[in-house]
Every structure is written in structure tokens, then in C-alpha cells.
Short mmCIF file of N, CA and C in Angstrom, two decimals:
data_model
loop_
_atom_site.label_atom_id
_atom_site.label_comp_id
_atom_site.label_asym_id
_atom_site.label_seq_id
_atom_site.Cartn_x
_atom_site.Cartn_y
_atom_site.Cartn_z
N MET A 12 -7.30 18.24 -33.06
CA MET A 12 -7.32 17.25 -34.11
C MET A 12 -8.41 16.24 -33.78
N ALA A 13 -9.40 16.19 -34.62
CA ALA A 13 -10.55 15.34 -34.36
C ALA A 13 -10.32 13.92 -34.84
N ASN A 14 -9.56 13.72 -35.89
CA ASN A 14 -9.35 12.40 -36.45
C ASN A 14 -7.96 11.86 -36.10
N ARG A 15 -7.91 10.64 -35.66
CA ARG A 15 -6.63 10.01 -35.33
C ARG A 15 -5.96 9.54 -36.63
N VAL A 16 -4.63 9.79 -36.74
CA VAL A 16 -3.89 9.38 -37.92
C VAL A 16 -3.45 7.94 -37.75
N ALA A 17 -3.69 7.11 -38.71
CA ALA A 17 -3.33 5.69 -38.65
C ALA A 17 -1.83 5.51 -38.66
N ASN A 18 -1.36 4.52 -37.90
CA ASN A 18 0.06 4.17 -37.86
C ASN A 18 0.32 3.17 -38.98
N THR A 19 1.12 3.57 -39.94
CA THR A 19 1.38 2.69 -41.07
C THR A 19 2.81 2.14 -41.08
N THR A 20 3.63 2.52 -40.07
CA THR A 20 5.03 2.10 -40.09
C THR A 20 5.44 1.18 -38.94
N LEU A 21 4.70 1.15 -37.86
CA LEU A 21 5.07 0.34 -36.71
C LEU A 21 4.26 -0.95 -36.71
N ALA A 22 4.98 -2.08 -36.78
CA ALA A 22 4.30 -3.38 -36.78
C ALA A 22 4.71 -4.15 -35.53
N VAL A 23 3.79 -4.39 -34.63
CA VAL A 23 4.05 -5.13 -33.40
C VAL A 23 3.54 -6.55 -33.59
N PRO A 24 4.39 -7.55 -33.38
CA PRO A 24 3.95 -8.94 -33.58
C PRO A 24 2.92 -9.36 -32.54
N GLN A 25 2.01 -10.23 -32.93
CA GLN A 25 1.00 -10.75 -32.01
C GLN A 25 1.65 -11.55 -30.89
N ILE A 26 2.71 -12.32 -31.22
CA ILE A 26 3.44 -13.12 -30.24
C ILE A 26 4.89 -12.64 -30.27
N PRO A 27 5.36 -12.00 -29.18
CA PRO A 27 6.73 -11.48 -29.18
C PRO A 27 7.76 -12.61 -29.30
N ALA A 28 8.86 -12.31 -29.96
CA ALA A 28 9.93 -13.29 -30.13
C ALA A 28 10.67 -13.51 -28.81
N VAL A 29 11.20 -14.70 -28.62
CA VAL A 29 12.05 -15.00 -27.47
C VAL A 29 13.45 -14.48 -27.80
N LEU A 30 14.01 -13.66 -26.91
CA LEU A 30 15.25 -12.97 -27.23
C LEU A 30 16.47 -13.52 -26.49
N GLY A 31 16.54 -14.81 -26.27
CA GLY A 31 17.75 -15.40 -25.73
C GLY A 31 17.82 -15.52 -24.22
N TYR A 32 16.78 -15.17 -23.52
CA TYR A 32 16.78 -15.40 -22.09
C TYR A 32 15.39 -15.82 -21.65
N GLN A 33 15.35 -16.46 -20.52
CA GLN A 33 14.07 -16.84 -19.95
C GLN A 33 14.19 -16.85 -18.43
N VAL A 34 13.07 -16.72 -17.76
CA VAL A 34 13.04 -16.70 -16.30
C VAL A 34 12.68 -18.11 -15.83
N VAL A 35 13.51 -18.63 -14.93
CA VAL A 35 13.23 -19.95 -14.35
C VAL A 35 13.34 -19.83 -12.83
N ASN A 36 12.64 -20.69 -12.14
CA ASN A 36 12.71 -20.72 -10.69
C ASN A 36 13.99 -21.45 -10.30
N ALA A 37 14.97 -20.71 -9.78
CA ALA A 37 16.26 -21.30 -9.42
C ALA A 37 16.18 -22.13 -8.14
N LEU A 38 15.19 -21.85 -7.31
CA LEU A 38 15.04 -22.56 -6.04
C LEU A 38 13.62 -23.11 -5.95
N PRO A 39 13.31 -24.12 -6.75
CA PRO A 39 11.93 -24.62 -6.80
C PRO A 39 11.48 -25.15 -5.44
N GLY A 40 10.26 -24.80 -5.11
CA GLY A 40 9.67 -25.28 -3.86
C GLY A 40 10.00 -24.43 -2.64
N LEU A 41 10.86 -23.43 -2.80
CA LEU A 41 11.22 -22.59 -1.67
C LEU A 41 10.59 -21.20 -1.83
N SER A 42 10.22 -20.60 -0.71
CA SER A 42 9.68 -19.24 -0.75
C SER A 42 10.31 -18.42 0.37
N PHE A 43 10.28 -17.10 0.19
CA PHE A 43 10.90 -16.19 1.13
C PHE A 43 9.99 -14.99 1.33
N SER A 44 10.18 -14.31 2.45
CA SER A 44 9.39 -13.12 2.76
C SER A 44 10.28 -11.89 2.64
N ARG A 45 10.03 -11.08 1.65
CA ARG A 45 10.75 -9.83 1.40
C ARG A 45 12.27 -10.02 1.39
N PRO A 46 12.80 -10.86 0.51
CA PRO A 46 14.26 -11.02 0.44
C PRO A 46 14.89 -9.73 -0.08
N VAL A 47 16.04 -9.36 0.53
CA VAL A 47 16.74 -8.14 0.12
C VAL A 47 18.12 -8.43 -0.46
N ALA A 48 18.62 -9.66 -0.25
CA ALA A 48 19.94 -10.01 -0.78
C ALA A 48 20.09 -11.52 -0.90
N VAL A 49 20.87 -11.92 -1.89
CA VAL A 49 21.30 -13.31 -2.02
C VAL A 49 22.82 -13.26 -2.00
N VAL A 50 23.43 -14.00 -1.06
CA VAL A 50 24.86 -13.88 -0.80
C VAL A 50 25.52 -15.25 -0.90
N THR A 51 26.74 -15.26 -1.42
CA THR A 51 27.54 -16.48 -1.43
C THR A 51 28.77 -16.28 -0.57
N GLN A 52 29.32 -17.37 -0.10
CA GLN A 52 30.57 -17.32 0.64
C GLN A 52 31.71 -17.49 -0.35
N PRO A 53 32.79 -16.72 -0.18
CA PRO A 53 33.94 -16.88 -1.09
C PRO A 53 34.41 -18.33 -1.12
N GLY A 54 34.53 -18.88 -2.33
CA GLY A 54 34.99 -20.25 -2.51
C GLY A 54 33.90 -21.30 -2.49
N GLU A 55 32.68 -20.93 -2.11
CA GLU A 55 31.56 -21.89 -2.07
C GLU A 55 30.82 -21.89 -3.39
N THR A 56 30.42 -23.07 -3.84
CA THR A 56 29.65 -23.16 -5.09
C THR A 56 28.33 -23.89 -4.92
N ASN A 57 28.06 -24.42 -3.74
CA ASN A 57 26.84 -25.22 -3.57
C ASN A 57 25.99 -24.73 -2.39
N ARG A 58 26.19 -23.46 -1.99
CA ARG A 58 25.37 -22.89 -0.92
C ARG A 58 25.07 -21.43 -1.23
N LEU A 59 23.86 -21.01 -0.91
CA LEU A 59 23.44 -19.61 -1.01
C LEU A 59 22.86 -19.18 0.32
N PHE A 60 22.89 -17.88 0.57
CA PHE A 60 22.28 -17.32 1.77
C PHE A 60 21.28 -16.26 1.31
N VAL A 61 20.05 -16.39 1.80
CA VAL A 61 18.99 -15.44 1.45
C VAL A 61 18.70 -14.59 2.68
N VAL A 62 18.84 -13.28 2.52
CA VAL A 62 18.66 -12.32 3.60
C VAL A 62 17.26 -11.72 3.48
N GLU A 63 16.47 -11.84 4.55
CA GLU A 63 15.13 -11.28 4.55
C GLU A 63 15.09 -9.98 5.34
N HIS A 64 14.25 -9.08 4.88
CA HIS A 64 14.07 -7.74 5.43
C HIS A 64 13.88 -7.73 6.95
N ALA A 65 13.11 -8.64 7.49
CA ALA A 65 12.76 -8.63 8.92
C ALA A 65 13.89 -9.09 9.83
N GLY A 66 14.95 -9.72 9.28
CA GLY A 66 16.06 -10.14 10.11
C GLY A 66 16.33 -11.63 10.13
N LEU A 67 15.74 -12.37 9.22
CA LEU A 67 16.03 -13.79 9.10
C LEU A 67 16.97 -14.02 7.92
N ILE A 68 17.92 -14.93 8.11
CA ILE A 68 18.84 -15.30 7.04
C ILE A 68 18.78 -16.81 6.91
N TYR A 69 18.54 -17.29 5.70
CA TYR A 69 18.45 -18.71 5.43
C TYR A 69 19.65 -19.17 4.61
N VAL A 70 20.11 -20.38 4.89
CA VAL A 70 21.14 -20.99 4.06
C VAL A 70 20.43 -22.01 3.17
N ILE A 71 20.78 -21.98 1.90
CA ILE A 71 20.25 -22.93 0.93
C ILE A 71 21.39 -23.87 0.57
N THR A 72 21.24 -25.13 0.92
CA THR A 72 22.29 -26.12 0.63
C THR A 72 21.84 -27.02 -0.51
N ASN A 73 22.81 -27.70 -1.11
CA ASN A 73 22.56 -28.63 -2.21
C ASN A 73 21.69 -27.99 -3.28
N LEU A 74 22.28 -27.12 -4.07
CA LEU A 74 21.52 -26.34 -5.04
C LEU A 74 20.85 -27.18 -6.12
N ALA A 75 21.30 -28.42 -6.31
CA ALA A 75 20.64 -29.31 -7.27
C ALA A 75 19.25 -29.70 -6.75
N ILE A 76 19.15 -29.93 -5.46
CA ILE A 76 17.88 -30.19 -4.77
C ILE A 76 17.86 -29.26 -3.57
N PRO A 77 17.47 -27.98 -3.74
CA PRO A 77 17.65 -26.97 -2.71
C PRO A 77 16.93 -27.28 -1.40
N THR A 78 17.66 -27.08 -0.31
CA THR A 78 17.12 -27.24 1.04
C THR A 78 17.32 -25.93 1.78
N LYS A 79 16.26 -25.45 2.41
CA LYS A 79 16.27 -24.17 3.12
C LYS A 79 16.33 -24.42 4.63
N THR A 80 17.34 -23.80 5.30
CA THR A 80 17.51 -23.94 6.74
C THR A 80 17.79 -22.56 7.33
N LEU A 81 17.24 -22.29 8.50
CA LEU A 81 17.52 -21.02 9.16
C LEU A 81 18.99 -20.97 9.55
N PHE A 82 19.68 -19.92 9.12
CA PHE A 82 21.10 -19.72 9.42
C PHE A 82 21.29 -18.77 10.60
N LEU A 83 20.56 -17.65 10.60
CA LEU A 83 20.73 -16.64 11.63
C LEU A 83 19.44 -15.85 11.79
N ASP A 84 19.04 -15.61 13.03
CA ASP A 84 17.84 -14.85 13.34
C ASP A 84 18.24 -13.65 14.18
N VAL A 85 18.14 -12.45 13.60
CA VAL A 85 18.46 -11.22 14.32
C VAL A 85 17.24 -10.30 14.39
N ARG A 86 16.05 -10.88 14.28
CA ARG A 86 14.82 -10.07 14.29
C ARG A 86 14.69 -9.22 15.55
N SER A 87 15.16 -9.72 16.69
CA SER A 87 14.99 -8.99 17.94
C SER A 87 15.75 -7.67 17.98
N ARG A 88 16.75 -7.50 17.14
CA ARG A 88 17.53 -6.26 17.14
C ARG A 88 17.30 -5.41 15.89
N VAL A 89 16.57 -5.94 14.91
CA VAL A 89 16.33 -5.22 13.66
C VAL A 89 15.04 -4.42 13.76
N LYS A 90 15.14 -3.13 13.44
CA LYS A 90 13.96 -2.26 13.44
C LYS A 90 13.28 -2.35 12.09
N THR A 91 12.03 -2.80 12.11
CA THR A 91 11.25 -2.86 10.86
C THR A 91 9.94 -2.12 10.99
N SER A 92 9.52 -1.80 12.19
CA SER A 92 8.23 -1.13 12.37
C SER A 92 8.35 0.35 12.04
N GLY A 93 7.26 0.91 11.62
CA GLY A 93 7.23 2.34 11.39
C GLY A 93 7.44 2.76 9.95
N TYR A 94 8.31 2.06 9.21
CA TYR A 94 8.54 2.47 7.83
C TYR A 94 9.10 1.29 7.06
N GLU A 95 8.66 1.15 5.83
CA GLU A 95 9.02 -0.01 5.02
C GLU A 95 10.49 -0.10 4.64
N GLU A 96 11.24 0.98 4.71
CA GLU A 96 12.64 0.95 4.28
C GLU A 96 13.61 0.60 5.40
N GLU A 97 13.10 0.42 6.62
CA GLU A 97 13.95 0.02 7.73
C GLU A 97 13.97 -1.50 7.82
N GLY A 98 15.11 -2.07 8.19
CA GLY A 98 15.20 -3.52 8.33
C GLY A 98 16.63 -3.99 8.17
N LEU A 99 16.77 -5.28 7.92
CA LEU A 99 18.08 -5.85 7.61
C LEU A 99 18.37 -5.52 6.15
N GLN A 100 19.51 -4.87 5.89
CA GLN A 100 19.77 -4.33 4.56
C GLN A 100 20.80 -5.11 3.75
N GLY A 101 21.81 -5.68 4.41
CA GLY A 101 22.85 -6.35 3.64
C GLY A 101 23.70 -7.28 4.48
N MET A 102 24.45 -8.15 3.79
CA MET A 102 25.30 -9.14 4.45
C MET A 102 26.49 -9.45 3.55
N ALA A 103 27.64 -9.70 4.17
CA ALA A 103 28.84 -10.12 3.43
C ALA A 103 29.66 -11.04 4.33
N PHE A 104 30.27 -12.04 3.72
CA PHE A 104 31.18 -12.93 4.43
C PHE A 104 32.60 -12.44 4.26
N HIS A 105 33.38 -12.55 5.32
CA HIS A 105 34.80 -12.21 5.26
C HIS A 105 35.47 -13.13 4.24
N PRO A 106 36.43 -12.62 3.46
CA PRO A 106 37.12 -13.47 2.49
C PRO A 106 37.78 -14.70 3.11
N ASP A 107 38.17 -14.61 4.38
CA ASP A 107 38.80 -15.73 5.08
C ASP A 107 37.83 -16.35 6.10
N TRP A 108 36.55 -16.40 5.75
CA TRP A 108 35.51 -16.87 6.68
C TRP A 108 35.75 -18.30 7.16
N ARG A 109 36.39 -19.11 6.35
CA ARG A 109 36.63 -20.51 6.78
C ARG A 109 37.51 -20.57 8.02
N ASN A 110 38.42 -19.62 8.17
CA ASN A 110 39.33 -19.60 9.32
C ASN A 110 38.83 -18.72 10.46
N ASN A 111 38.36 -17.49 10.14
CA ASN A 111 37.94 -16.60 11.23
C ASN A 111 36.45 -16.69 11.54
N ARG A 112 35.65 -17.29 10.63
CA ARG A 112 34.21 -17.51 10.80
C ARG A 112 33.40 -16.20 10.89
N TYR A 113 33.85 -15.12 10.24
CA TYR A 113 33.20 -13.82 10.34
C TYR A 113 32.25 -13.55 9.18
N LEU A 114 31.14 -12.90 9.52
CA LEU A 114 30.22 -12.32 8.55
C LEU A 114 29.79 -10.97 9.07
N TYR A 115 29.31 -10.12 8.17
CA TYR A 115 28.96 -8.74 8.51
C TYR A 115 27.55 -8.45 8.06
N LEU A 116 26.81 -7.73 8.91
CA LEU A 116 25.44 -7.32 8.60
C LEU A 116 25.31 -5.81 8.73
N PHE A 117 24.44 -5.24 7.91
CA PHE A 117 24.06 -3.84 8.02
C PHE A 117 22.56 -3.82 8.24
N TYR A 118 22.12 -3.17 9.33
CA TYR A 118 20.69 -3.15 9.63
C TYR A 118 20.32 -1.90 10.41
N ASN A 119 19.02 -1.62 10.47
CA ASN A 119 18.49 -0.52 11.27
C ASN A 119 18.10 -1.07 12.63
N THR A 120 18.40 -0.29 13.67
CA THR A 120 18.12 -0.75 15.03
C THR A 120 17.70 0.43 15.89
N VAL A 121 17.28 0.14 17.12
CA VAL A 121 16.89 1.17 18.08
C VAL A 121 17.76 1.01 19.32
N VAL A 122 18.34 2.12 19.77
CA VAL A 122 19.11 2.16 21.01
C VAL A 122 18.60 3.35 21.81
N ALA A 123 18.11 3.10 23.02
CA ALA A 123 17.60 4.16 23.90
C ALA A 123 16.61 5.07 23.16
N SER A 124 15.66 4.47 22.47
CA SER A 124 14.58 5.16 21.74
C SER A 124 15.03 5.94 20.52
N ALA A 125 16.28 5.82 20.11
CA ALA A 125 16.76 6.50 18.91
C ALA A 125 17.09 5.46 17.84
N SER A 126 16.90 5.83 16.58
CA SER A 126 17.16 4.92 15.46
C SER A 126 18.60 5.06 14.98
N TYR A 127 19.20 3.93 14.65
CA TYR A 127 20.58 3.90 14.18
C TYR A 127 20.70 2.97 12.97
N ASP A 128 21.67 3.30 12.12
CA ASP A 128 22.13 2.37 11.09
C ASP A 128 23.33 1.67 11.70
N ARG A 129 23.34 0.33 11.65
CA ARG A 129 24.42 -0.40 12.32
C ARG A 129 25.11 -1.36 11.36
N LEU A 130 26.43 -1.33 11.42
CA LEU A 130 27.27 -2.34 10.79
C LEU A 130 27.83 -3.19 11.92
N ALA A 131 27.64 -4.50 11.85
CA ALA A 131 28.09 -5.38 12.93
C ALA A 131 28.72 -6.64 12.36
N ARG A 132 29.64 -7.19 13.14
CA ARG A 132 30.26 -8.46 12.79
C ARG A 132 29.63 -9.56 13.63
N PHE A 133 29.40 -10.71 12.99
CA PHE A 133 28.89 -11.91 13.66
C PHE A 133 29.82 -13.07 13.34
N GLU A 134 29.64 -14.17 14.04
CA GLU A 134 30.45 -15.36 13.80
C GLU A 134 29.58 -16.53 13.38
N ILE A 135 30.21 -17.45 12.66
CA ILE A 135 29.59 -18.72 12.27
C ILE A 135 30.02 -19.75 13.30
N SER A 136 29.15 -20.68 13.62
CA SER A 136 29.46 -21.74 14.57
C SER A 136 30.69 -22.52 14.11
N SER A 137 31.59 -22.82 15.06
CA SER A 137 32.78 -23.60 14.71
C SER A 137 32.42 -25.06 14.45
N GLY A 138 31.28 -25.51 14.96
CA GLY A 138 30.88 -26.90 14.78
C GLY A 138 29.93 -27.14 13.62
N ASP A 139 29.31 -26.05 13.10
CA ASP A 139 28.34 -26.21 12.01
C ASP A 139 28.35 -24.96 11.15
N PRO A 140 28.87 -25.04 9.91
CA PRO A 140 28.95 -23.86 9.05
C PRO A 140 27.59 -23.37 8.56
N ASN A 141 26.52 -24.08 8.90
CA ASN A 141 25.17 -23.67 8.52
C ASN A 141 24.45 -22.97 9.67
N VAL A 142 25.20 -22.56 10.69
CA VAL A 142 24.61 -21.89 11.85
C VAL A 142 25.39 -20.61 12.16
N GLY A 143 24.69 -19.48 12.15
CA GLY A 143 25.25 -18.22 12.59
C GLY A 143 24.93 -18.01 14.06
N LEU A 144 25.79 -17.30 14.76
CA LEU A 144 25.65 -17.13 16.20
C LEU A 144 25.19 -15.71 16.54
N PRO A 145 23.90 -15.52 16.88
CA PRO A 145 23.40 -14.17 17.17
C PRO A 145 24.09 -13.51 18.36
N ALA A 146 24.50 -14.29 19.36
CA ALA A 146 25.14 -13.72 20.55
C ALA A 146 26.57 -13.26 20.30
N SER A 147 27.12 -13.53 19.12
CA SER A 147 28.50 -13.17 18.81
C SER A 147 28.63 -11.75 18.26
N GLU A 148 27.55 -10.99 18.21
CA GLU A 148 27.58 -9.68 17.57
C GLU A 148 28.61 -8.74 18.18
N LEU A 149 29.36 -8.09 17.29
CA LEU A 149 30.28 -7.02 17.66
C LEU A 149 29.93 -5.80 16.80
N PRO A 150 29.21 -4.79 17.36
CA PRO A 150 28.90 -3.59 16.57
C PRO A 150 30.17 -2.86 16.18
N LEU A 151 30.28 -2.49 14.92
CA LEU A 151 31.44 -1.76 14.41
C LEU A 151 31.13 -0.28 14.17
N VAL A 152 29.95 -0.01 13.63
CA VAL A 152 29.50 1.36 13.38
C VAL A 152 28.03 1.43 13.75
N SER A 153 27.67 2.42 14.56
CA SER A 153 26.27 2.70 14.88
C SER A 153 26.07 4.19 14.67
N GLN A 154 25.40 4.55 13.58
CA GLN A 154 25.23 5.95 13.21
C GLN A 154 23.78 6.38 13.43
N LEU A 155 23.59 7.44 14.22
CA LEU A 155 22.26 7.99 14.45
C LEU A 155 21.61 8.31 13.11
N ASP A 156 20.37 7.88 12.95
CA ASP A 156 19.64 8.09 11.69
C ASP A 156 18.28 8.67 12.05
N GLU A 157 18.09 9.95 11.75
CA GLU A 157 16.88 10.65 12.19
C GLU A 157 15.71 10.53 11.22
N GLU A 158 15.89 9.82 10.14
CA GLU A 158 14.80 9.60 9.18
C GLU A 158 14.69 8.10 8.91
N PRO A 159 13.48 7.62 8.64
CA PRO A 159 13.30 6.17 8.47
C PRO A 159 13.57 5.64 7.06
N ASN A 160 13.88 6.50 6.11
CA ASN A 160 14.03 6.02 4.73
C ASN A 160 15.42 6.28 4.19
N HIS A 161 15.67 5.78 2.98
CA HIS A 161 16.95 5.94 2.26
C HIS A 161 18.11 5.36 3.07
N ASN A 162 18.00 4.10 3.45
CA ASN A 162 18.97 3.50 4.36
C ASN A 162 20.13 2.79 3.68
N ALA A 163 20.00 2.39 2.44
CA ALA A 163 21.06 1.67 1.72
C ALA A 163 21.51 0.45 2.51
N GLY A 164 22.82 0.21 2.64
CA GLY A 164 23.31 -0.88 3.47
C GLY A 164 23.81 -2.11 2.73
N ASP A 165 24.11 -1.99 1.44
CA ASP A 165 24.68 -3.12 0.72
C ASP A 165 26.14 -3.28 1.12
N LEU A 166 26.58 -4.53 1.29
CA LEU A 166 27.94 -4.83 1.75
C LEU A 166 28.65 -5.74 0.76
N HIS A 167 29.94 -5.45 0.51
CA HIS A 167 30.76 -6.32 -0.33
C HIS A 167 32.22 -6.16 0.06
N PHE A 168 32.96 -7.26 0.03
CA PHE A 168 34.40 -7.18 0.17
C PHE A 168 35.01 -6.98 -1.20
N GLY A 169 35.96 -6.06 -1.29
CA GLY A 169 36.65 -5.83 -2.55
C GLY A 169 37.84 -6.75 -2.67
N SER A 170 38.43 -6.79 -3.85
CA SER A 170 39.62 -7.61 -4.08
C SER A 170 40.81 -7.12 -3.25
N ASP A 171 40.70 -5.91 -2.70
CA ASP A 171 41.75 -5.34 -1.84
C ASP A 171 41.62 -5.80 -0.39
N GLY A 172 40.57 -6.58 -0.07
CA GLY A 172 40.37 -7.07 1.29
C GLY A 172 39.59 -6.13 2.19
N TYR A 173 39.22 -4.95 1.69
CA TYR A 173 38.43 -4.00 2.47
C TYR A 173 36.95 -4.29 2.32
N LEU A 174 36.18 -3.95 3.37
CA LEU A 174 34.73 -4.08 3.32
C LEU A 174 34.16 -2.75 2.83
N TYR A 175 33.35 -2.81 1.77
CA TYR A 175 32.70 -1.63 1.21
C TYR A 175 31.25 -1.62 1.66
N VAL A 176 30.82 -0.49 2.24
CA VAL A 176 29.49 -0.36 2.82
C VAL A 176 28.81 0.85 2.19
N SER A 177 27.64 0.66 1.61
CA SER A 177 26.90 1.80 1.06
C SER A 177 26.00 2.37 2.15
N THR A 178 25.97 3.70 2.24
CA THR A 178 25.07 4.36 3.18
C THR A 178 24.15 5.27 2.39
N GLY A 179 22.91 5.35 2.81
CA GLY A 179 21.94 6.23 2.16
C GLY A 179 22.14 7.67 2.59
N ASP A 180 21.22 8.54 2.17
CA ASP A 180 21.36 9.96 2.49
C ASP A 180 20.64 10.34 3.79
N GLU A 181 20.25 9.37 4.57
CA GLU A 181 19.54 9.49 5.84
C GLU A 181 18.05 9.64 5.63
N GLY A 182 17.62 10.13 4.48
CA GLY A 182 16.20 10.24 4.22
C GLY A 182 15.70 11.65 4.37
N GLY A 183 14.38 11.75 4.46
CA GLY A 183 13.74 13.05 4.42
C GLY A 183 13.61 13.47 2.96
N SER A 184 12.56 14.21 2.66
CA SER A 184 12.35 14.59 1.26
C SER A 184 13.25 15.75 0.87
N GLY A 185 13.64 15.77 -0.38
CA GLY A 185 14.44 16.87 -0.92
C GLY A 185 15.79 17.03 -0.25
N ASP A 186 16.37 15.93 0.21
CA ASP A 186 17.68 15.97 0.88
C ASP A 186 17.67 16.99 2.02
N SER A 187 16.68 16.85 2.90
CA SER A 187 16.47 17.82 3.98
C SER A 187 17.66 17.94 4.94
N GLY A 188 18.49 16.92 5.04
CA GLY A 188 19.66 17.00 5.90
C GLY A 188 20.92 17.45 5.19
N ASN A 189 20.80 17.78 3.92
CA ASN A 189 21.97 18.17 3.09
C ASN A 189 23.04 17.09 3.08
N ASN A 190 22.66 15.84 3.24
CA ASN A 190 23.65 14.77 3.33
C ASN A 190 24.18 14.31 1.98
N SER A 191 23.44 14.57 0.90
CA SER A 191 23.96 14.15 -0.40
C SER A 191 24.95 15.16 -0.96
N ARG A 192 25.00 16.34 -0.36
CA ARG A 192 25.92 17.38 -0.83
C ARG A 192 27.14 17.56 0.06
N PHE A 193 27.01 17.21 1.34
CA PHE A 193 28.11 17.45 2.28
C PHE A 193 28.39 16.18 3.08
N ILE A 194 29.65 15.91 3.35
CA ILE A 194 30.03 14.75 4.16
C ILE A 194 30.92 15.21 5.31
N ASN A 195 30.58 16.35 5.89
CA ASN A 195 31.40 16.92 6.96
C ASN A 195 30.78 16.78 8.35
N LYS A 196 29.63 16.10 8.44
CA LYS A 196 29.01 15.97 9.76
C LYS A 196 28.69 14.53 10.13
N ASP A 197 28.67 13.64 9.16
CA ASP A 197 28.36 12.24 9.42
C ASP A 197 28.77 11.40 8.21
N PHE A 198 28.34 10.15 8.17
CA PHE A 198 28.76 9.25 7.09
C PHE A 198 27.59 8.80 6.23
N PHE A 199 26.70 9.73 5.87
CA PHE A 199 25.61 9.41 4.95
C PHE A 199 26.04 9.71 3.52
N SER A 200 25.30 9.17 2.57
CA SER A 200 25.56 9.36 1.14
C SER A 200 26.99 9.02 0.79
N ALA A 201 27.43 7.84 1.22
CA ALA A 201 28.83 7.49 1.06
C ALA A 201 29.00 6.01 0.75
N ILE A 202 30.17 5.68 0.27
CA ILE A 202 30.65 4.30 0.23
C ILE A 202 31.80 4.26 1.23
N LEU A 203 31.60 3.55 2.32
CA LEU A 203 32.64 3.44 3.34
C LEU A 203 33.58 2.31 2.96
N ARG A 204 34.86 2.51 3.12
CA ARG A 204 35.88 1.49 2.85
C ARG A 204 36.54 1.20 4.18
N ILE A 205 36.29 0.00 4.71
CA ILE A 205 36.66 -0.31 6.08
C ILE A 205 37.67 -1.46 6.12
N ASP A 206 38.73 -1.25 6.84
CA ASP A 206 39.68 -2.30 7.12
C ASP A 206 39.17 -3.02 8.36
N VAL A 207 38.54 -4.18 8.18
CA VAL A 207 37.92 -4.87 9.31
C VAL A 207 38.95 -5.55 10.18
#
């Protein structure tokens, strides 16, 4: 077909209409490096936690005039080199965090030259709720991960009190480990339901 047929039925406006939503900067003046999650504590309405890929977690206080403070630094144990999908993946606060001071992280790490996906519990300082304690780590699950991609790691507590953890398929192209089809050798391609 040598000649293009004119469009006589589609009319696109020069200036698109506003359709009831707009994008605004919720945290003016603050910036982050590769944020992967924004988390709230159960019952809190004036604080946010921003989780960065490399292993830094910031607490944002006074949301009317946001202030950014370092809450927890776990960079020394988080594997980020080698592949862009490795790093700190998720965070959740225990529903009773005010009393037990617990929070949970999912991240990629290295143990004896091998890569692992790790779920670990940490504590909040008893004297300052804006400070997480890196030395309080208690690893709960450390799963060997032979591929650097498809790590998942989102964490949420359900209304049943259980911690729900998403795990990726371990990675590799074309589901090379058969992890998305079978769950008889490890805990990839799953939603774990954990009684913490």
C-alpha cells in the first residue's frame, strides 16, 4: 500500500484532560537512593520508613514537615555487588512492635562465599524508637540462592498475625531450576506463612 489512509475517526486533544489525580512530592526536600519499600508501623500515622536497596533504612518523622534520619544500616551484610537484583528487598514491623520492638528484613547476603536469601529479625532501641539495632540480628531463614536474580522478598504481617514472605524463583533464564513448577526441594516461588 503506497498511500496512507487518513484517520477520520480518532480525535486526540492537543492538551489532555486532567482525570482526577495528580502527582505531588509527598516528601519535599528529601531524596533517596534506589528505594525499594515504604513501610509504616502498625498504629503510627506520623512516621514512614524508606528502605533502600543497598541496606540503609531511613525514618521520616513529622510528615507535615518531613525530617529524614538514619534508622538502620545493614549495608555490611547486604549483597549488592554483581547483579542489580540483589540487595535489601523488604521490611515489616511486628504488629506488637511497641512492646517487643521487633522488625523483620529480607535481604541477599554472602556466607562462606555462597549467596543466600535471608529473613532476619532485628530490634528497635528501647530508648529511641527512631533507632534500629544492627547487632540485634537473629537470622530466621537463610536459603542458598545459586542465581543473582528474581529474589522477591516483600514482607507483610497478615491480620492473622503471621508474617508473609514472598520468595522469587531463584533466577536463571527460562526457570532453569524448575522452581516455579515444583516446591519439593526448597522454598522458591512461594509465599511463606511464618509464625514468628
